[in-house]
mmCIF file of C-alpha atoms (C1' of nucleotides) in Angstrom:
data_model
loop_
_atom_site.group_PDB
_atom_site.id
_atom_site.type_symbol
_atom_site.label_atom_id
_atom_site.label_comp_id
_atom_site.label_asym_id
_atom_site.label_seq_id
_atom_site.Cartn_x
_atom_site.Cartn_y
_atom_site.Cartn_z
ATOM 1 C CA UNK W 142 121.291 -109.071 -56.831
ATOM 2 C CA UNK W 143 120.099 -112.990 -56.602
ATOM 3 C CA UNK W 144 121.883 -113.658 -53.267
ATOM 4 C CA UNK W 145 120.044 -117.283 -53.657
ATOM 5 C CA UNK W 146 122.420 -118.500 -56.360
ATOM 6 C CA UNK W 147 125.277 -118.377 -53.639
ATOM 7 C CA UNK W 148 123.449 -119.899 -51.180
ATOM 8 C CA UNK W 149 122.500 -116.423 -49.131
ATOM 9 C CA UNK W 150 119.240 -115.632 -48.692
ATOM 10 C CA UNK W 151 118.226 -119.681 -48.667
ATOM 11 C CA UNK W 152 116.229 -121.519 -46.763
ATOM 12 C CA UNK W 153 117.222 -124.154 -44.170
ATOM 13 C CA UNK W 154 115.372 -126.630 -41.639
ATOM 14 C CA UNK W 155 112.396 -123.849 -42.989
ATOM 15 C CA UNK W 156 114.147 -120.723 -41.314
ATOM 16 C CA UNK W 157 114.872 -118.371 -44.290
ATOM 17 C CA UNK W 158 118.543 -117.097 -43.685
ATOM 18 C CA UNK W 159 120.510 -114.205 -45.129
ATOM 19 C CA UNK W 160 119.833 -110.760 -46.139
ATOM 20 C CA UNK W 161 117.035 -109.559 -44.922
ATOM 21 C CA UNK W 162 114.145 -108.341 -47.029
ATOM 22 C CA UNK W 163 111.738 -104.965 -46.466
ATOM 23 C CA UNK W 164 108.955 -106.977 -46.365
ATOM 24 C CA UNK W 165 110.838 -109.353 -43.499
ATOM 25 C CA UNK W 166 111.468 -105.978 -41.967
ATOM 26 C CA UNK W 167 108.233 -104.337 -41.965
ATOM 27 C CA UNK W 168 106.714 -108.114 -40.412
ATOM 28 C CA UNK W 169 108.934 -107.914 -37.837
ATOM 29 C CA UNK W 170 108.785 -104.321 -36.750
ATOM 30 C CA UNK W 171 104.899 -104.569 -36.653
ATOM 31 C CA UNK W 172 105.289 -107.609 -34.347
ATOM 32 C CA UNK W 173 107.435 -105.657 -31.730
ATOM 33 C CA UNK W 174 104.996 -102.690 -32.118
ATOM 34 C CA UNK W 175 102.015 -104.817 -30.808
ATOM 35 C CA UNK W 176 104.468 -107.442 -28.307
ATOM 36 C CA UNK W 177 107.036 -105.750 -27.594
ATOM 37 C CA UNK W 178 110.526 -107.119 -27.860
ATOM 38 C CA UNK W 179 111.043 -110.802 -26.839
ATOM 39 C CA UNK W 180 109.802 -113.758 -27.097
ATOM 40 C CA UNK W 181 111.303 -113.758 -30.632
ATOM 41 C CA UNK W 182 110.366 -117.556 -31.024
ATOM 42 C CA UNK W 183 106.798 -116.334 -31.547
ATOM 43 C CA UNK W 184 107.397 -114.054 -34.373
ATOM 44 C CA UNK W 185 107.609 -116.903 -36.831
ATOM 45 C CA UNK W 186 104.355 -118.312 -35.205
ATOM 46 C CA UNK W 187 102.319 -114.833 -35.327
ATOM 47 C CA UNK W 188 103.470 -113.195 -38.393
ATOM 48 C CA UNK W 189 104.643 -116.064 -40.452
ATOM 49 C CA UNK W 190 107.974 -114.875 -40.951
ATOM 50 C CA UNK W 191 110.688 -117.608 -42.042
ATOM 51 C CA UNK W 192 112.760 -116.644 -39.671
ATOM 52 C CA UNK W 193 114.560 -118.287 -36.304
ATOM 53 C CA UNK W 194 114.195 -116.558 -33.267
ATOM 54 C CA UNK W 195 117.568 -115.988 -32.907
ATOM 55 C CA UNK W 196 117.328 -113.877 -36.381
ATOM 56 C CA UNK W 197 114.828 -111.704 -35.562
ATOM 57 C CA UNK W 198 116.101 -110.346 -32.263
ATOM 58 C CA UNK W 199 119.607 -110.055 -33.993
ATOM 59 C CA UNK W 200 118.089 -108.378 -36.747
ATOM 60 C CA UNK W 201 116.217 -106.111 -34.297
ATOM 61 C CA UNK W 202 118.887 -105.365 -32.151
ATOM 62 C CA UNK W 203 121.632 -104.766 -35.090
ATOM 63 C CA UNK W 204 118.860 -102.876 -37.451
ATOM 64 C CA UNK W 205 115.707 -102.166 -36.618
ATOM 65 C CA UNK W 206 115.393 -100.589 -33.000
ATOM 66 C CA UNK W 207 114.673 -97.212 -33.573
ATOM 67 C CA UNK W 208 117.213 -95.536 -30.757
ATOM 68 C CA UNK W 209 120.408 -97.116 -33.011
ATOM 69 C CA UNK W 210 122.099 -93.976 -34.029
ATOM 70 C CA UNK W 211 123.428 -93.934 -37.890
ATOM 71 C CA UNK W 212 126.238 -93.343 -39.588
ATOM 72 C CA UNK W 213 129.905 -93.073 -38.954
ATOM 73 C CA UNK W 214 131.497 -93.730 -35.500
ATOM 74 C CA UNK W 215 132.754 -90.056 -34.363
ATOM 75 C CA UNK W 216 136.050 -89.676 -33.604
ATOM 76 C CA UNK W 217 134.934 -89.040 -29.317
ATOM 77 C CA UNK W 218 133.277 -92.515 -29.877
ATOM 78 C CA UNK W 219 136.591 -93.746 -31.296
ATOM 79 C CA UNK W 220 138.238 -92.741 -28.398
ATOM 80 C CA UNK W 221 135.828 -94.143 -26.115
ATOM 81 C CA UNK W 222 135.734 -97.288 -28.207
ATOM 82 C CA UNK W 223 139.851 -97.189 -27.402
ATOM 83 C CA UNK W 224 140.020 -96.503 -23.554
ATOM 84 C CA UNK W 225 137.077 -99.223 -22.971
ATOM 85 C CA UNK W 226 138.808 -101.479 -25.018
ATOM 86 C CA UNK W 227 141.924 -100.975 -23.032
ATOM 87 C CA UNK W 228 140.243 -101.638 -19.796
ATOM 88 C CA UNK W 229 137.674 -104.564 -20.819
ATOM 89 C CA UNK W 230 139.174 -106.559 -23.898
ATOM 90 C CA UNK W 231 136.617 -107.847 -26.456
ATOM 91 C CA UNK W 232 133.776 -107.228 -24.223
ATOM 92 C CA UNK W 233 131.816 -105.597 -26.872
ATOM 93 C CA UNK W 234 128.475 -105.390 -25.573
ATOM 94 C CA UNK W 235 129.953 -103.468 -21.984
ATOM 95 C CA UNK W 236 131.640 -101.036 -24.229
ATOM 96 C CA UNK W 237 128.443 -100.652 -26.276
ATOM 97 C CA UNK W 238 127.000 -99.831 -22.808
ATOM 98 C CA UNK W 239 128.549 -96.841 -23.022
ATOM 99 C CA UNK W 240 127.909 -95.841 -26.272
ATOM 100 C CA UNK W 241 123.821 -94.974 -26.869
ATOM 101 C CA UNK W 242 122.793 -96.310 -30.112
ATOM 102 C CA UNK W 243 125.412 -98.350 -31.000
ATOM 103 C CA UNK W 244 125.693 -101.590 -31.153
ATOM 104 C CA UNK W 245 127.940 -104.641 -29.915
ATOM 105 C CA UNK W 246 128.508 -105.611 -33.455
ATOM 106 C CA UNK W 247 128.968 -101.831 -34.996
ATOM 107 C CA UNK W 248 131.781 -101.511 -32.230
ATOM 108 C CA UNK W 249 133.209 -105.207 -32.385
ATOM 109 C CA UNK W 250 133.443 -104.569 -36.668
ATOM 110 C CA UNK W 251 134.889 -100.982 -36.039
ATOM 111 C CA UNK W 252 137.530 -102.250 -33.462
ATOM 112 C CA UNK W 253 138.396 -105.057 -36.214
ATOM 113 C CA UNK W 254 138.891 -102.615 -39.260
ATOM 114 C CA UNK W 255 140.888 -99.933 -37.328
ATOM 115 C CA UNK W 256 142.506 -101.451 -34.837
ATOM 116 C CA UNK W 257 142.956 -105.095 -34.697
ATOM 117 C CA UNK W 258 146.184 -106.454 -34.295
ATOM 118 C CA UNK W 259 148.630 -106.944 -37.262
ATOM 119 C CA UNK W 260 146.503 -104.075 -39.114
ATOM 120 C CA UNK W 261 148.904 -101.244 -38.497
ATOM 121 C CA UNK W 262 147.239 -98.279 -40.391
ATOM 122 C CA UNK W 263 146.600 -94.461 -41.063
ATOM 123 C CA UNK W 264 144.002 -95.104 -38.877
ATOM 124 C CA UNK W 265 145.393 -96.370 -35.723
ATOM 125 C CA UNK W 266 148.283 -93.522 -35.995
ATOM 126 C CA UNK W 267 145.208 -90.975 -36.315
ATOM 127 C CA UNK W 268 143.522 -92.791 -33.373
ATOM 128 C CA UNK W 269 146.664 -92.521 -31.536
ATOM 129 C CA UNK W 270 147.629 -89.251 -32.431
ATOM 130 C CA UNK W 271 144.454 -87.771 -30.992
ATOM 131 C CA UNK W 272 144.360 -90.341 -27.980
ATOM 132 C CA UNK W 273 147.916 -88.667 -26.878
ATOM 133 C CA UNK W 274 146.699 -85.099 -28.142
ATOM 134 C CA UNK W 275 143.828 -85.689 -25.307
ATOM 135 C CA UNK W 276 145.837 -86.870 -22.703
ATOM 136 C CA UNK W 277 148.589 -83.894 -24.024
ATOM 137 C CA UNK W 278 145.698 -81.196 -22.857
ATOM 138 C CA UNK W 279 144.812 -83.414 -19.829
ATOM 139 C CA UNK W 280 148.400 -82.907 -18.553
ATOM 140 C CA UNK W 281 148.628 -79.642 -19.390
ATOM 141 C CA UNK W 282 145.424 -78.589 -17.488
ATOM 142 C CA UNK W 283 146.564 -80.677 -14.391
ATOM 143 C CA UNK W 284 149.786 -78.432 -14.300
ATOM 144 C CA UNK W 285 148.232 -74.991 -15.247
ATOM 145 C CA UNK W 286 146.101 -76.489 -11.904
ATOM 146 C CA UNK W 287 148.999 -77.865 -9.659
ATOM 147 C CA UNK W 288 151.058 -74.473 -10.297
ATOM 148 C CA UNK W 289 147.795 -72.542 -9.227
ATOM 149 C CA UNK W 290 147.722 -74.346 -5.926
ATOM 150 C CA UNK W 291 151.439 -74.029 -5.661
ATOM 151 C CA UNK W 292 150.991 -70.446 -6.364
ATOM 152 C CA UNK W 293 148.678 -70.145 -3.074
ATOM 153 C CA UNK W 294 150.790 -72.191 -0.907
ATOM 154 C CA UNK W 295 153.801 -70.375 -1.781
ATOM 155 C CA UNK W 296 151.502 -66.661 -0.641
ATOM 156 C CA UNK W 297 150.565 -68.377 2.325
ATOM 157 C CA UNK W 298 154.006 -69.853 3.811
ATOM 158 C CA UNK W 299 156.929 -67.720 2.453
ATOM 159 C CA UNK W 300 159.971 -69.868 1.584
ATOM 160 C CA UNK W 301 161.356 -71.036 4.888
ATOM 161 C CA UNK W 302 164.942 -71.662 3.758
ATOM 162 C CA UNK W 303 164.749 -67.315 4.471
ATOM 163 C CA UNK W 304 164.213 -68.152 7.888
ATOM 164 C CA UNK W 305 166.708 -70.436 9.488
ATOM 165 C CA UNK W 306 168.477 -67.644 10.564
ATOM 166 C CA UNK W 307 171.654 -68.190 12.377
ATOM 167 C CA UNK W 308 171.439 -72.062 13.123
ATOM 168 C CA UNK W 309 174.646 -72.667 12.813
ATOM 169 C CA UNK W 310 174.490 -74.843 9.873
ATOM 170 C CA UNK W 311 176.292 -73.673 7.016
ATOM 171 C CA UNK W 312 173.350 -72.367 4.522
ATOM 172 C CA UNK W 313 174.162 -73.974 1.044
ATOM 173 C CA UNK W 314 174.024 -71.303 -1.599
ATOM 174 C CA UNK W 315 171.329 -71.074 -3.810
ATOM 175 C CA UNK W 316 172.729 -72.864 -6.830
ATOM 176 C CA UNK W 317 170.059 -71.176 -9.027
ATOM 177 C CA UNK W 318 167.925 -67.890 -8.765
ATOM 178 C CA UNK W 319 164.882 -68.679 -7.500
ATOM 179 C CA UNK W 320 163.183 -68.016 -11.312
ATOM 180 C CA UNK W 321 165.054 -71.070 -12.463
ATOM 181 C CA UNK W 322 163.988 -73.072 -9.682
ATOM 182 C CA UNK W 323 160.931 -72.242 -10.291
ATOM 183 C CA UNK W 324 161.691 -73.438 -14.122
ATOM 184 C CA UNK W 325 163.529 -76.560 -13.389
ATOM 185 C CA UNK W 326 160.721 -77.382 -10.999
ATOM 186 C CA UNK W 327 158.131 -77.051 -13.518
ATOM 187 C CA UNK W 328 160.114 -79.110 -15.602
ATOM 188 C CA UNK W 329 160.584 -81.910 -13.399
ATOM 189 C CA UNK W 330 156.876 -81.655 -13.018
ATOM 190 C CA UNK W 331 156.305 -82.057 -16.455
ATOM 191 C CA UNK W 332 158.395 -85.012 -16.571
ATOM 192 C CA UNK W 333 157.046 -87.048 -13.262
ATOM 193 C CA UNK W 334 153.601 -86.266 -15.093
ATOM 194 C CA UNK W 335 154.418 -87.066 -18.842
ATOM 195 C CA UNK W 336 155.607 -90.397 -16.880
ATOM 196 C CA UNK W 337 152.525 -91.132 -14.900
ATOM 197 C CA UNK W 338 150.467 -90.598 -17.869
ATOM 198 C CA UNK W 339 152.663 -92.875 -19.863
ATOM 199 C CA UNK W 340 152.424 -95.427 -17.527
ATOM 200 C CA UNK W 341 149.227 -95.417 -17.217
ATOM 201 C CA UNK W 342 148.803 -95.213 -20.902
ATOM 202 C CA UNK W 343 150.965 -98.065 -21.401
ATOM 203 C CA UNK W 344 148.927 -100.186 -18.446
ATOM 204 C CA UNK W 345 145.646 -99.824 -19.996
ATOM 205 C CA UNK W 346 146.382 -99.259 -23.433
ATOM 206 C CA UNK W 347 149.453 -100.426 -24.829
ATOM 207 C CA UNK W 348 148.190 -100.416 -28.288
ATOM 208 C CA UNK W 349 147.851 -96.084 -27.832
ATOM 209 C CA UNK W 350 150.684 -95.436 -25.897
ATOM 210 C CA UNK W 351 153.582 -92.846 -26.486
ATOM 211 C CA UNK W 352 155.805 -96.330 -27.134
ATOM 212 C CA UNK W 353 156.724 -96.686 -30.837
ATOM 213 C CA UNK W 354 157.748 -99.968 -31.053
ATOM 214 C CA UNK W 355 155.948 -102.202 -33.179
ATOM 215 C CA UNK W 356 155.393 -104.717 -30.268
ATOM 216 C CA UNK W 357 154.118 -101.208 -28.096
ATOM 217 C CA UNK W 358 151.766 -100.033 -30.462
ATOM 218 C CA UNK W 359 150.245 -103.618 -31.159
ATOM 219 C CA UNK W 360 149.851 -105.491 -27.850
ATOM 220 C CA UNK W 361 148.725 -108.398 -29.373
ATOM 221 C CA UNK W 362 151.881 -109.145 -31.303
ATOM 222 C CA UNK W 363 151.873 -112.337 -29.086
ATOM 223 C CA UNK W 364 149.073 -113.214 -26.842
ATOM 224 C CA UNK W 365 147.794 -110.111 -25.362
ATOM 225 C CA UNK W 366 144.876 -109.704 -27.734
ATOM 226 C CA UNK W 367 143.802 -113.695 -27.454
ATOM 227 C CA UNK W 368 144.467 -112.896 -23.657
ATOM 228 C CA UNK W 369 142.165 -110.638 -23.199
ATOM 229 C CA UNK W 370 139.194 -111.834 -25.645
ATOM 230 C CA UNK W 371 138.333 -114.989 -23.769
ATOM 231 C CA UNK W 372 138.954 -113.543 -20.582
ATOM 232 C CA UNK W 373 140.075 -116.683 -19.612
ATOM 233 C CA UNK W 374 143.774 -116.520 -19.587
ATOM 234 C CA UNK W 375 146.261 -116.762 -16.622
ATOM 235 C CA UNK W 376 146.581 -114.671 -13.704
ATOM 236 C CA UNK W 377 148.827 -111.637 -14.509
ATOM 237 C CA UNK W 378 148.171 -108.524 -13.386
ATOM 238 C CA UNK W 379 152.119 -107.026 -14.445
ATOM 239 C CA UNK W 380 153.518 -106.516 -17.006
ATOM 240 C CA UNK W 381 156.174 -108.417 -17.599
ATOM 241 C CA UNK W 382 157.097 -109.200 -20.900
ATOM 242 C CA UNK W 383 157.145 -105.211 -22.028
ATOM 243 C CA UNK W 384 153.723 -105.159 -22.936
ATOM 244 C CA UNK W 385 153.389 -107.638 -25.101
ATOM 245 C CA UNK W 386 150.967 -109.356 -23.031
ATOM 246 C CA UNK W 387 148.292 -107.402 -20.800
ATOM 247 C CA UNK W 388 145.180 -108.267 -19.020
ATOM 248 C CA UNK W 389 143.578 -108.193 -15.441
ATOM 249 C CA UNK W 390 144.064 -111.477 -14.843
ATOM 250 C CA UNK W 391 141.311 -112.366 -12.076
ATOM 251 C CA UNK W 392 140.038 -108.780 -12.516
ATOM 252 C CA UNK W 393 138.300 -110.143 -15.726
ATOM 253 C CA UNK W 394 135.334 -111.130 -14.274
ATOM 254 C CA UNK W 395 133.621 -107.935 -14.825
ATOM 255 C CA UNK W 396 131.709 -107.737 -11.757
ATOM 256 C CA UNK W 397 135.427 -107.275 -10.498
ATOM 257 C CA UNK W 398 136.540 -104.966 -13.044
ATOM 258 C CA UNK W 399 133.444 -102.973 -12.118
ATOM 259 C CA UNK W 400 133.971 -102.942 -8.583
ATOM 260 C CA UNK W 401 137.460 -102.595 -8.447
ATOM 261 C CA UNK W 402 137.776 -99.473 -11.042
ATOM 262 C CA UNK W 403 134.637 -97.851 -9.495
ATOM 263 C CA UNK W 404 136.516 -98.126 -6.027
ATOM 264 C CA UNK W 405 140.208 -97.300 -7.647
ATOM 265 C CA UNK W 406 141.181 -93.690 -7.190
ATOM 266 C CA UNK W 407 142.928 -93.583 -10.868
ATOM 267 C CA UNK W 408 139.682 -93.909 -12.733
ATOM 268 C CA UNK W 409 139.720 -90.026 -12.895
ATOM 269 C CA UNK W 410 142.719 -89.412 -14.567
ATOM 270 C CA UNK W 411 142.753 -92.485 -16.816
ATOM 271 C CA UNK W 412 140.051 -92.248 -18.467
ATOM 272 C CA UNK W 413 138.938 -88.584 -18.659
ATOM 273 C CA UNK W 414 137.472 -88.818 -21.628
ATOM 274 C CA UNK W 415 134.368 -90.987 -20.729
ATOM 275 C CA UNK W 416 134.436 -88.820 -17.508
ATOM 276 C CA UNK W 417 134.418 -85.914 -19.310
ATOM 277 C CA UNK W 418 130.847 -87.162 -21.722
ATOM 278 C CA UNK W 419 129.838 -88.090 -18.869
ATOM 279 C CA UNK W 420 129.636 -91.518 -20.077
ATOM 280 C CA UNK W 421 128.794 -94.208 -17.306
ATOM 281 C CA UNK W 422 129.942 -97.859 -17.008
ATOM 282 C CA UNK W 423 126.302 -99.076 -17.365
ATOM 283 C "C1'" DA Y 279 138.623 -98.366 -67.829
ATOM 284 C "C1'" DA Y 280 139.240 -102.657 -65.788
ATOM 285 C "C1'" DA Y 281 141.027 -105.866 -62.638
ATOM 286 C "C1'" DA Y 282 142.740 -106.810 -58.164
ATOM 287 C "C1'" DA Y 283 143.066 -105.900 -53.472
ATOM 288 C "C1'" DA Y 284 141.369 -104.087 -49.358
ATOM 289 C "C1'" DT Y 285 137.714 -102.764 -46.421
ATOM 290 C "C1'" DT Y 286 133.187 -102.787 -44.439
ATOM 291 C "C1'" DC Y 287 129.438 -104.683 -42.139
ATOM 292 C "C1'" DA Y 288 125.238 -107.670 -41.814
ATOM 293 C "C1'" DA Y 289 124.333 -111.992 -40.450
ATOM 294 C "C1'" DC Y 290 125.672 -116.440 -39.174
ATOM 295 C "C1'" DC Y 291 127.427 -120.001 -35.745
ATOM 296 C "C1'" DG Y 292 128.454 -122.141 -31.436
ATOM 297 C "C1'" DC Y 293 128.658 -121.529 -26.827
ATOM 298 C "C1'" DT Y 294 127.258 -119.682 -22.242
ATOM 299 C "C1'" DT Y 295 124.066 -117.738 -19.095
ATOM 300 C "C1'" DA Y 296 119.476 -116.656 -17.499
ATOM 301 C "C1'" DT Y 297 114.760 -117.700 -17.088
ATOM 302 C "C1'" DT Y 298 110.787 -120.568 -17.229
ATOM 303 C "C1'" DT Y 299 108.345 -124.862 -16.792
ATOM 304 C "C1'" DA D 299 116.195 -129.783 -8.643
ATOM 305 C "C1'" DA D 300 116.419 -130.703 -13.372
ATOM 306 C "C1'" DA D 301 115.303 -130.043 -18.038
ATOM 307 C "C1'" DA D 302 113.906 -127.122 -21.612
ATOM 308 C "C1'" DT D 303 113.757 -122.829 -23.700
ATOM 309 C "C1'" DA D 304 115.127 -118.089 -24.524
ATOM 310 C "C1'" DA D 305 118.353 -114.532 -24.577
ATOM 311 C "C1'" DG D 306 122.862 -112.850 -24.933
ATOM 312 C "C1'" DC D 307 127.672 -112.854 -26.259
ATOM 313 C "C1'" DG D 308 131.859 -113.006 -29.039
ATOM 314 C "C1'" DG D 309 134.150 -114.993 -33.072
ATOM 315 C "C1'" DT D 310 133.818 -115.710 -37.892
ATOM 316 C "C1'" DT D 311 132.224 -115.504 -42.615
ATOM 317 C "C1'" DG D 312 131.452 -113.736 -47.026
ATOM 318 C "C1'" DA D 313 128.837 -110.502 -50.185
ATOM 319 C "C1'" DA D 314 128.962 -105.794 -51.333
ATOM 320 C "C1'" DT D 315 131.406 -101.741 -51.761
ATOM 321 C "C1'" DT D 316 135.396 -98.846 -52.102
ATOM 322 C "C1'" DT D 317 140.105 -97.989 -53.096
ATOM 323 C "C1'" DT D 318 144.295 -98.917 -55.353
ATOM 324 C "C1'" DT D 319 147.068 -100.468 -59.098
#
DNA sequence: AAAAAATTCAACCGCTTATTT
DNA sequence: AAAATAAGCGGTTGAATTTTT
């Protein structure tokens, strides 16, 4: 295809723009096999490429380096793409941190087509379907563990309401056999946790959250998404408008966000996922 | 089968931050 | 310390491709 005729692949102030060519990219990847990377300025000046500076170490860092991993994002990138998202806004090129071999523009265009606000599609509701499915099996193991250590306390230290023997005070009747209690308990354990996880869901990623209203499932219905991708905007921590705007507030310096999640006890069970790949901040 | 609409993604731009002179 | 240069970042654009009508 002549891109020239549209005005792609021209030339401009002498710096060839567009498309790049094989031959551009073959020039280019010989000069950072004898320099190294940097000092892109140069390449124009040592291999007479047409190109500006800032060209050739985009092109190198979007295309050419050789540890960029192909093809589709998987769906455990997805997710990781989602719950750094949630806790860092637009800061693509932290989240690509975390991802090896991809890059700030691969995640910032993959964010854009699947989940960007106002794009409601099949696949945010997949997204979100296997976000919750995860955080589903993370609840589930957390209970299977919390009724294990139950199960040792209870061995240890035999139900004391057997052993009040004769105090006087009239001993209320067991209003359910001790299975049931046992039951109900579970239940209510279920519950306090299907809450905590929902809250925290709903904290640090509205957009995946077990909410299905349309202003829960797309936090930037107002400002939230603006909020968060200039990291400049106001000072609110809460969430006070029911979601419809989040952010750190101050925390967005990262340095902070860094800091104060390393140092924050609910890092574990918010973000398993990235704990479980054992996917670092940096 | 063809046209229209939607999606994808490479590359650009402007701005900020870091480093060098 | 200040200016100049380089690198990095995030938002945006638009050609190419894919999907839908």
């Amino acid at each position: 295809m002549e891109a020239a005729q549209f005005g792609w692949g021209r030339e401009e102030g002498g710096w060839r723009k567009g498309p790049w060519t094989a031959q551009e990219d073959k020039l280019l990847l010989d000069y950072v096999r004898q320099q190294g990377e940097g000092r892109w300025n140069s390449v124009a000046k040592l291999t007479g490429l047409k190109r500006s500076g800032k060209s050739c170490r985009l092109r190198w860092v979007n295309y050419l380096r050789p540890d960029l991993k192909r093809g589709k994002i998987t769906p455990q990138e997805e997710s990781v793409i989602l719950e750094l998202h949630a806790l860092w806004g637009n800061r693509w090129s932290t989240i690509a941190r975390s991802l090896p071999g991809r890059t700030d523009n691969e995640i910032k265009n993959y964010w854009r087509t699947h989940f960007k606000k106002g794009k409601p599609s099949k696949n945010i509701e997949r997204a979100r379907a296997r976000f919750l499915k995860q955080r589903r099996e993370m609840q589930q193991n957390q209970l299977l563990l919390l009724q294990g250590q139950q199960d040792h306390h209870q061995q240890q230290q035999p139900d004391r309401d057997h052993d009040d023997g004769g105090s006087g005070r009239e001993a209320a009747p067991p209003a359910v056999s001790p299975a049931t209690a046992q039951q109900q308990h579970e239940e209510e354990l279920q519950t306090m946790l299907q809450q905590d996880i929902d809250d925290l869901l709903f904290q640090f990623c509205p957009m995946a959250a077990s909410c299905t209203s349309s202003s829960c499932l797309l936090p930037g219905a107002s400002a939230s998404a603006s909020a968060s991708e200039d990291g400049s905007s106001g000072d609110h921590h809460q969430l006070d408008d029911g979601g419809a705007t989040w952010g750190w507030g101050s925390l967005w310096n990262l340095d902070d966000v860094v800091d104060d999640v390393h140092g924050s006890a609910c890092w574990d069970t918010s973000f398993p996922l990235l704990q479980d790949q054992g996917l670092a901040f940096y």
